[in-house]
Short mmCIF file of C-alpha atoms and ligand atoms in Angstrom, two decimals:
data_model
loop_
_atom_site.label_atom_id
_atom_site.label_comp_id
_atom_site.label_asym_id
_atom_site.label_seq_id
_atom_site.Cartn_x
_atom_site.Cartn_y
_atom_site.Cartn_z
CA MET A 145 8.93 -40.76 -6.27
CA ASN A 146 7.58 -38.01 -4.01
CA ASP A 147 4.94 -35.73 -5.56
CA LEU A 148 7.06 -32.73 -4.41
CA THR A 149 9.79 -33.62 -6.71
CA GLN A 150 7.38 -33.50 -9.75
CA PRO A 151 7.48 -30.19 -11.87
CA PHE A 152 4.55 -28.17 -10.56
CA LYS A 153 2.65 -25.75 -12.77
CA ARG A 154 0.80 -23.06 -11.10
CA LEU A 155 -2.43 -21.70 -12.27
CA PRO A 156 -2.82 -18.07 -13.08
CA VAL A 157 -4.71 -16.08 -10.86
CA ALA A 158 -6.93 -13.03 -11.45
CA VAL A 159 -8.91 -10.21 -9.53
CA ILE A 160 -12.39 -10.35 -10.92
CA GLY A 161 -14.11 -8.14 -8.83
CA THR A 162 -13.83 -5.42 -5.99
CA GLY A 163 -15.93 -3.41 -3.76
CA SER A 164 -15.79 -1.16 -0.62
CA TYR A 165 -17.63 0.52 2.22
CA VAL A 166 -17.34 3.60 4.46
CA PRO A 167 -19.64 4.45 7.18
CA GLU A 168 -21.64 7.50 6.85
CA ARG A 169 -20.65 9.79 9.69
CA ARG A 170 -17.78 12.24 8.80
CA LEU A 171 -15.23 13.38 11.43
CA THR A 172 -13.69 16.42 10.06
CA ASN A 173 -10.51 18.32 11.21
CA SER A 174 -12.43 21.14 12.56
CA ASP A 175 -14.40 18.53 14.47
CA LEU A 176 -10.81 17.27 16.01
CA GLU A 177 -10.01 20.83 16.84
CA LYS A 178 -12.95 20.75 19.49
CA MET A 179 -11.80 17.43 20.83
CA VAL A 180 -7.94 17.74 21.04
CA ASN A 181 -5.23 20.59 20.77
CA THR A 182 -4.78 20.45 17.05
CA SER A 183 -5.47 22.51 14.12
CA ASN A 184 -6.90 21.90 10.37
CA GLU A 185 -3.69 23.54 9.16
CA TRP A 186 -1.41 21.08 11.16
CA ILE A 187 -3.37 17.89 10.20
CA LEU A 188 -3.44 19.00 6.59
CA ALA A 189 0.19 20.12 6.39
CA ARG A 190 1.56 16.94 8.30
CA THR A 191 -0.89 14.36 6.75
CA GLY A 192 -3.03 15.53 3.93
CA ILE A 193 -6.11 14.28 5.84
CA GLU A 194 -9.32 16.49 5.73
CA GLU A 195 -11.77 14.19 7.23
CA ARG A 196 -12.33 10.49 8.12
CA ARG A 197 -15.45 8.11 8.58
CA ILE A 198 -16.55 6.69 12.00
CA ALA A 199 -18.61 3.73 12.20
CA ALA A 200 -21.84 3.90 14.18
CA ALA A 201 -21.70 2.48 17.79
CA ASP A 202 -23.48 -0.67 16.90
CA GLU A 203 -21.75 -1.11 13.40
CA THR A 204 -19.15 -3.93 13.74
CA THR A 205 -16.18 -4.69 11.54
CA SER A 206 -18.06 -7.67 10.06
CA ASP A 207 -20.95 -5.43 9.21
CA MET A 208 -18.62 -3.32 7.20
CA ALA A 209 -16.85 -6.07 5.77
CA THR A 210 -20.29 -7.69 4.69
CA SER A 211 -21.15 -4.38 2.69
CA ALA A 212 -17.76 -4.43 0.89
CA ALA A 213 -18.10 -8.07 0.20
CA LYS A 214 -21.57 -7.67 -1.39
CA ALA A 215 -20.27 -5.01 -3.65
CA ALA A 216 -17.26 -7.05 -4.72
CA ILE A 217 -19.38 -10.26 -5.12
CA GLU A 218 -21.80 -8.02 -7.63
CA ASN A 219 -18.80 -6.52 -9.28
CA ALA A 220 -17.36 -10.10 -10.02
CA GLY A 221 -20.81 -11.30 -11.27
CA ILE A 222 -20.70 -14.49 -8.92
CA THR A 223 -22.88 -15.72 -6.26
CA PRO A 224 -22.13 -16.24 -2.49
CA GLU A 225 -22.32 -19.86 -2.95
CA ASP A 226 -19.43 -19.79 -5.50
CA ILE A 227 -16.97 -18.77 -2.82
CA ASP A 228 -14.98 -21.53 -1.21
CA LEU A 229 -12.59 -19.41 0.90
CA ILE A 230 -13.11 -16.11 2.95
CA ILE A 231 -10.11 -14.21 4.16
CA VAL A 232 -10.60 -11.25 6.51
CA ALA A 233 -7.66 -9.16 7.34
CA THR A 234 -8.46 -7.04 10.52
CA ILE A 235 -6.95 -5.82 13.66
CA THR A 236 -10.27 -4.84 15.01
CA PRO A 237 -12.13 -8.16 15.03
CA ASP A 238 -15.89 -8.41 16.16
CA THR A 239 -14.66 -10.53 18.86
CA TYR A 240 -11.30 -12.60 19.71
CA THR A 241 -12.91 -15.76 18.45
CA PRO A 242 -14.71 -16.74 16.40
CA ALA A 243 -12.96 -15.09 13.53
CA THR A 244 -14.60 -12.13 11.90
CA SER A 245 -14.55 -13.94 8.68
CA CYS A 246 -17.19 -16.49 10.10
CA TYR A 247 -19.50 -13.82 10.81
CA VAL A 248 -19.00 -12.43 7.42
CA GLN A 249 -19.75 -15.99 5.68
CA ALA A 250 -23.14 -16.07 7.60
CA LYS A 251 -24.12 -12.59 6.61
CA ILE A 252 -23.41 -12.97 3.12
CA GLY A 253 -24.76 -16.59 2.89
CA ALA A 254 -21.33 -18.25 1.63
CA VAL A 255 -22.23 -21.72 2.71
CA ASN A 256 -19.68 -23.49 0.83
CA ALA A 257 -16.63 -21.26 2.17
CA ALA A 258 -14.07 -22.13 4.73
CA ALA A 259 -13.29 -18.67 6.51
CA PHE A 260 -10.41 -17.44 8.55
CA ASP A 261 -8.85 -14.24 9.55
CA ILE A 262 -5.27 -12.81 9.21
CA SER A 263 -3.52 -10.13 11.17
CA ALA A 264 -1.12 -7.92 9.41
CA ALA A 265 -2.21 -4.54 10.35
CA CYS A 266 -2.15 -2.11 7.40
CA SER A 267 -0.40 -4.79 5.10
CA GLY A 268 -3.30 -7.16 5.76
CA PHE A 269 -5.14 -6.87 2.46
CA LEU A 270 -2.03 -7.67 0.34
CA PHE A 271 -1.12 -10.33 2.74
CA GLY A 272 -4.71 -11.74 1.89
CA ILE A 273 -4.28 -11.11 -1.82
CA LYS A 274 -0.85 -13.21 -1.47
CA THR A 275 -2.79 -16.16 0.46
CA ALA A 276 -5.62 -15.95 -2.07
CA VAL A 277 -3.07 -16.41 -4.84
CA GLN A 278 -1.26 -19.41 -3.29
CA TYR A 279 -4.77 -21.25 -2.64
CA ILE A 280 -6.10 -20.66 -6.23
CA GLY A 281 -2.52 -21.03 -7.83
CA CYS A 282 -2.07 -24.58 -6.20
CA GLY A 283 -5.55 -25.70 -7.18
CA GLN A 284 -6.71 -25.58 -3.49
CA ALA A 285 -9.53 -23.14 -3.99
CA LYS A 286 -11.64 -21.81 -7.07
CA THR A 287 -13.00 -18.63 -5.74
CA VAL A 288 -11.59 -16.64 -2.85
CA LEU A 289 -12.94 -13.50 -1.43
CA VAL A 290 -10.49 -11.28 0.36
CA ILE A 291 -11.49 -8.43 2.84
CA ALA A 292 -9.78 -5.85 4.86
CA SER A 293 -12.02 -4.38 7.42
CA GLU A 294 -11.47 -1.93 10.35
CA LYS A 295 -13.16 -0.26 13.02
CA LEU A 296 -10.02 1.68 14.19
CA SER A 297 -12.26 4.44 16.06
CA HIS A 298 -12.69 1.55 18.58
CA ILE A 299 -8.96 1.30 19.46
CA VAL A 300 -7.90 4.90 18.90
CA ASN A 301 -7.28 7.10 22.12
CA TRP A 302 -9.36 10.15 21.35
CA GLU A 303 -7.43 12.17 23.80
CA ASP A 304 -4.02 11.58 21.87
CA ARG A 305 -3.63 14.17 19.30
CA SER A 306 -0.80 12.57 17.62
CA THR A 307 -2.65 9.57 16.67
CA CYS A 308 -6.41 10.21 16.74
CA VAL A 309 -6.22 12.53 13.90
CA LEU A 310 -4.90 9.81 11.73
CA PHE A 311 -7.39 6.79 11.51
CA GLY A 312 -10.80 6.16 10.29
CA ASP A 313 -13.05 3.09 9.65
CA GLY A 314 -13.91 1.30 6.37
CA SER A 315 -13.89 -1.84 4.58
CA GLY A 316 -12.57 -3.09 1.03
CA ALA A 317 -12.92 -6.43 -0.72
CA ALA A 318 -11.75 -8.47 -3.70
CA VAL A 319 -12.87 -11.48 -5.28
CA LEU A 320 -10.13 -13.75 -7.04
CA GLN A 321 -10.46 -16.80 -9.43
CA VAL A 322 -8.23 -18.55 -11.82
CA GLY A 323 -7.29 -16.25 -14.60
CA THR A 324 -6.85 -17.10 -18.50
CA GLY A 325 -3.20 -16.78 -18.28
CA LEU A 326 -3.50 -14.79 -21.68
CA ASP A 327 -1.33 -11.53 -22.00
CA GLU A 328 -3.56 -8.38 -21.42
CA ASP A 329 -6.12 -10.35 -19.52
CA PRO A 330 -6.57 -9.80 -15.68
CA ALA A 331 -3.96 -11.26 -13.63
CA VAL A 332 -1.99 -10.99 -10.22
CA LEU A 333 1.37 -10.59 -11.88
CA ALA A 334 3.46 -10.88 -8.36
CA THR A 335 3.22 -10.36 -4.83
CA ASP A 336 5.63 -9.62 -1.91
CA ILE A 337 5.26 -9.70 1.82
CA GLY A 338 7.53 -8.97 4.53
CA SER A 339 7.99 -8.33 8.30
CA ASP A 340 10.19 -7.20 10.97
CA GLY A 341 9.23 -8.58 14.49
CA LYS A 342 12.12 -6.67 16.18
CA LEU A 343 10.13 -3.35 15.79
CA THR A 344 6.84 -4.45 17.30
CA ASP A 345 6.96 -1.55 19.79
CA LEU A 346 6.71 1.19 17.16
CA LEU A 347 2.99 0.60 16.59
CA ILE A 348 1.14 -1.25 19.11
CA VAL A 349 -1.97 -1.90 21.10
CA PRO A 350 -0.11 -3.06 24.19
CA GLY A 351 -2.88 -4.01 26.34
CA GLY A 352 -5.86 -6.55 26.28
CA GLY A 353 -3.90 -9.78 25.08
CA THR A 354 -2.04 -12.20 27.04
CA ALA A 355 1.07 -10.05 27.38
CA MET A 356 -0.89 -7.53 29.21
CA PRO A 357 -4.35 -8.80 30.34
CA THR A 358 -7.13 -6.58 30.52
CA THR A 359 -7.31 -4.94 34.14
CA GLU A 360 -8.98 -1.85 35.74
CA VAL A 361 -5.70 -0.02 35.67
CA ASN A 362 -4.89 -0.94 32.15
CA ILE A 363 -8.26 0.40 30.93
CA HIS A 364 -7.82 3.47 33.09
CA GLU A 365 -4.34 4.16 31.47
CA LYS A 366 -6.00 3.46 27.87
CA LEU A 367 -3.43 0.55 27.36
CA TYR A 368 -6.02 -0.96 24.85
CA THR A 369 -5.53 1.96 22.52
CA LEU A 370 -3.07 2.42 19.63
CA ALA A 371 0.38 3.89 20.67
CA MET A 372 2.64 4.98 17.93
CA ARG A 373 6.09 6.56 17.66
CA GLY A 374 5.24 8.37 14.62
CA ASN A 375 8.70 9.71 13.37
CA GLU A 376 10.23 6.28 13.47
CA VAL A 377 7.10 4.54 11.88
CA PHE A 378 7.35 7.19 9.21
CA ARG A 379 11.01 6.50 8.39
CA HIS A 380 10.48 2.64 8.11
CA ALA A 381 7.29 3.09 6.12
CA VAL A 382 9.24 4.96 3.33
CA GLN A 383 12.24 2.65 3.26
CA HIS A 384 10.07 -0.68 3.18
CA MET A 385 7.35 0.36 0.93
CA ARG A 386 10.01 1.39 -1.58
CA ASP A 387 12.07 -1.78 -1.15
CA SER A 388 8.97 -4.00 -1.32
CA ALA A 389 7.79 -2.16 -4.64
CA LEU A 390 11.12 -2.24 -6.24
CA SER A 391 11.93 -5.88 -5.39
CA LEU A 392 8.55 -6.91 -6.94
CA MET A 393 9.36 -4.65 -10.06
CA GLU A 394 12.82 -6.36 -10.41
CA ARG A 395 11.22 -9.75 -10.03
CA THR A 396 8.68 -9.07 -12.65
CA GLY A 397 10.93 -6.77 -14.99
CA LEU A 398 8.13 -4.00 -14.64
CA THR A 399 9.56 -0.57 -14.96
CA ALA A 400 7.86 2.70 -13.88
CA ASP A 401 6.58 3.14 -17.26
CA ASP A 402 4.79 -0.07 -17.47
CA ILE A 403 2.83 0.84 -14.12
CA ALA A 404 -0.36 2.68 -15.01
CA LEU A 405 -1.13 3.54 -11.29
CA VAL A 406 0.25 3.11 -8.04
CA VAL A 407 -2.26 2.56 -5.06
CA PRO A 408 -0.40 2.90 -2.00
CA HIS A 409 -1.39 2.67 1.73
CA GLN A 410 -3.19 5.85 2.46
CA ALA A 411 -1.50 6.67 5.95
CA ASN A 412 0.14 9.98 5.34
CA LEU A 413 0.61 12.03 1.89
CA ARG A 414 4.15 12.97 2.74
CA ILE A 415 4.95 9.19 3.02
CA ILE A 416 3.24 8.35 -0.35
CA ASN A 417 5.17 11.29 -2.10
CA ALA A 418 8.45 10.15 -0.58
CA VAL A 419 7.88 6.51 -1.81
CA THR A 420 6.60 7.27 -5.18
CA GLN A 421 9.47 9.86 -5.77
CA ARG A 422 11.87 7.13 -4.85
CA LEU A 423 10.24 4.70 -7.41
CA GLY A 424 10.47 7.36 -10.20
CA ILE A 425 6.48 7.45 -10.39
CA PRO A 426 5.05 10.81 -11.41
CA PRO A 427 2.25 12.27 -9.17
CA GLU A 428 -0.53 11.84 -11.85
CA LYS A 429 0.27 8.12 -11.59
CA VAL A 430 -0.46 7.94 -7.81
CA PHE A 431 -3.93 7.25 -6.57
CA ILE A 432 -4.82 9.15 -3.38
CA ASN A 433 -8.18 9.24 -1.25
CA LEU A 434 -6.68 9.59 2.32
CA GLN A 435 -8.06 13.26 2.37
CA LYS A 436 -11.56 11.68 2.49
CA TYR A 437 -10.94 8.51 4.85
CA GLY A 438 -7.63 8.94 6.66
CA ASN A 439 -5.79 5.60 7.56
CA THR A 440 -8.16 2.83 7.52
CA SER A 441 -5.28 0.25 8.22
CA GLY A 442 -5.63 -2.77 5.90
CA ALA A 443 -8.89 -1.55 4.39
CA ALA A 444 -7.00 1.67 3.08
CA VAL A 445 -5.37 0.00 0.04
CA ALA A 446 -8.25 -2.18 -0.51
CA ILE A 447 -10.76 0.93 -0.54
CA ALA A 448 -8.38 2.71 -2.90
CA PHE A 449 -7.97 -0.20 -5.12
CA ASP A 450 -11.69 -0.47 -5.58
CA GLU A 451 -12.12 3.25 -6.25
CA ALA A 452 -9.20 3.29 -8.55
CA ARG A 453 -10.57 0.05 -10.50
CA ARG A 454 -14.14 1.80 -11.01
CA SER A 455 -12.20 5.13 -11.88
CA ASP A 456 -11.46 6.50 -15.42
CA ARG A 457 -7.75 6.60 -14.39
CA VAL A 458 -7.25 3.03 -15.47
CA LYS A 459 -8.60 0.66 -18.25
CA LYS A 460 -8.60 -2.97 -19.07
CA GLY A 461 -5.39 -4.27 -19.28
CA ASP A 462 -3.58 -1.50 -17.21
CA ILE A 463 -1.14 -2.52 -14.30
CA ILE A 464 -1.66 -1.31 -10.87
CA LEU A 465 0.98 -1.46 -8.18
CA LEU A 466 -0.23 -1.67 -4.80
CA VAL A 467 2.09 -1.23 -1.85
CA ALA A 468 1.25 -1.17 1.94
CA PHE A 469 3.03 -0.90 5.10
CA GLY A 470 1.82 -1.33 8.87
CA ALA A 471 2.40 -2.52 12.37
CA GLY A 472 4.66 -5.42 13.08
CA LEU A 473 6.31 -4.25 11.23
CA THR A 474 4.94 -5.66 8.12
CA TRP A 475 4.95 -4.38 4.33
CA SER A 476 3.44 -5.72 1.22
CA SER A 477 3.08 -5.04 -2.52
CA ALA A 478 1.34 -6.44 -5.56
CA ALA A 479 1.22 -5.90 -9.13
CA ILE A 480 -2.14 -6.62 -10.79
CA ARG A 481 -3.37 -6.34 -14.23
CA ILE A 482 -6.90 -5.27 -14.27
N1 COA B 559 -1.77 18.76 16.19
C1 COA B 559 -0.86 19.54 16.38
N2 COA B 559 0.29 19.31 16.82
C2 COA B 559 0.89 17.97 16.91
C3 COA B 559 -0.08 16.85 16.50
C4 COA B 559 -1.60 17.45 16.16
N3 COA B 559 -2.57 16.49 15.86
N4 COA B 559 0.49 15.78 16.54
C5 COA B 559 1.69 16.14 17.16
N5 COA B 559 1.85 17.18 17.03
C6 COA B 559 3.12 17.88 17.64
C7 COA B 559 4.03 17.23 18.37
O1 COA B 559 3.61 17.14 19.79
C8 COA B 559 5.24 17.83 18.06
O2 COA B 559 5.41 18.94 19.07
P1 COA B 559 6.67 19.51 19.80
O3 COA B 559 7.77 19.73 18.58
O4 COA B 559 6.34 20.66 20.45
O5 COA B 559 7.03 18.31 20.48
C9 COA B 559 5.21 18.30 16.53
O6 COA B 559 3.76 18.39 16.39
C10 COA B 559 5.97 17.48 15.65
O7 COA B 559 5.45 16.12 15.95
P2 COA B 559 6.33 15.18 14.99
O8 COA B 559 5.92 13.71 15.61
O9 COA B 559 7.71 15.23 14.82
O10 COA B 559 5.56 15.49 13.69
P3 COA B 559 5.63 14.81 12.24
O11 COA B 559 6.11 15.66 11.47
O12 COA B 559 6.60 13.37 12.53
O13 COA B 559 4.24 14.23 12.15
C11 COA B 559 3.07 12.11 12.19
C12 COA B 559 3.57 13.36 13.08
C13 COA B 559 2.07 11.25 13.06
C14 COA B 559 1.88 12.69 11.26
C15 COA B 559 4.01 11.56 11.40
O14 COA B 559 5.07 10.99 12.34
C16 COA B 559 3.51 10.25 10.67
O15 COA B 559 2.43 10.31 9.68
N6 COA B 559 4.02 9.13 11.00
C17 COA B 559 3.55 8.04 10.30
C18 COA B 559 2.24 7.50 11.00
C19 COA B 559 1.60 6.31 10.34
O16 COA B 559 1.56 6.43 8.96
N7 COA B 559 1.18 5.31 11.07
C20 COA B 559 0.66 4.24 10.59
C21 COA B 559 1.49 3.31 9.66
S1 COA B 559 0.49 2.10 8.96
#
């Protein structure tokens, strides 16, 4: 008889620690007024963003990831040697190869870990959480470190006012281990991920890969920077974040009342309001920090999760609903009891 036909019991999985890091340098809306034809009023009204953090020129994605990882390791009360898998979600890797996770492994001294990266843009952290849940749930790993880290300032076109006002740099991390399986104890209750590859054009860095190799002309035309069809992205973001969160709520039987806090992707206040209204979640149950950091891609929901988890807005046993959306298109959600 084939093993796969045997009944298979998955192990419960829990988030046991989180951490985050943002660079020191602040770029305010009034700073941007001096760089492109924009205004503080427009940015605030259309996005809710007041400032974002920008990494130092010599600060890499793995440097930021390392700081977030160290905070998560300390918060979890483990040692780097305990980690047997590191997953870094990023679209701004230190190098094409090796993976950014390998640099992080060396920097934190996680000598017993395997390490790989995943690319799912702003949904990347929750794609990483889902991957970690599979490894631990199937008994393939005991302790997994998931990090989302982005130096988006590196791929932003600082002359394009329709995108440069939106993005920032930062990193967030979580440590996952086997949970107790007991009611009220920490647990990842459910996860959802999805993609629509027909919509790759809506949010893209077109140049620099095999489809459009780096040439002097491409560099001159800034084809290695982020290009976005903002209105269309907005519409899909609202629809897919709502649908992903709803499917997860239906699957787990969770209602809006059961959720203590929603931690959404921090792209745009209007997107967050539209999604949470459609989910029947009141504003006081929504965690927002985009005014401080802007959109840090996959790191946004990871940083917000860490800040929420450390805040007095939640207590042990509460359920947090995380939901994200990004280039690909991709979307993801997770219900996590802390
Ligand atoms: N400052 C001032 N004006 C700006 C501007 C800026 N920074 N950026 C764009 N505008 C102008 C446009 O040129 C346009 O002018 P026009 O009407 O003369 O052509 C006008 O503002 C409206 O542009 P529009 O794109 O319709 O604005 P919007 O209300 O859709 O807001 C975004 C633009 C980018 C804020 C919004 O579409 C958005 O947030 N989209 C989703 C982005 C996102 O979340 N991306 C990441 C997903 S992970």
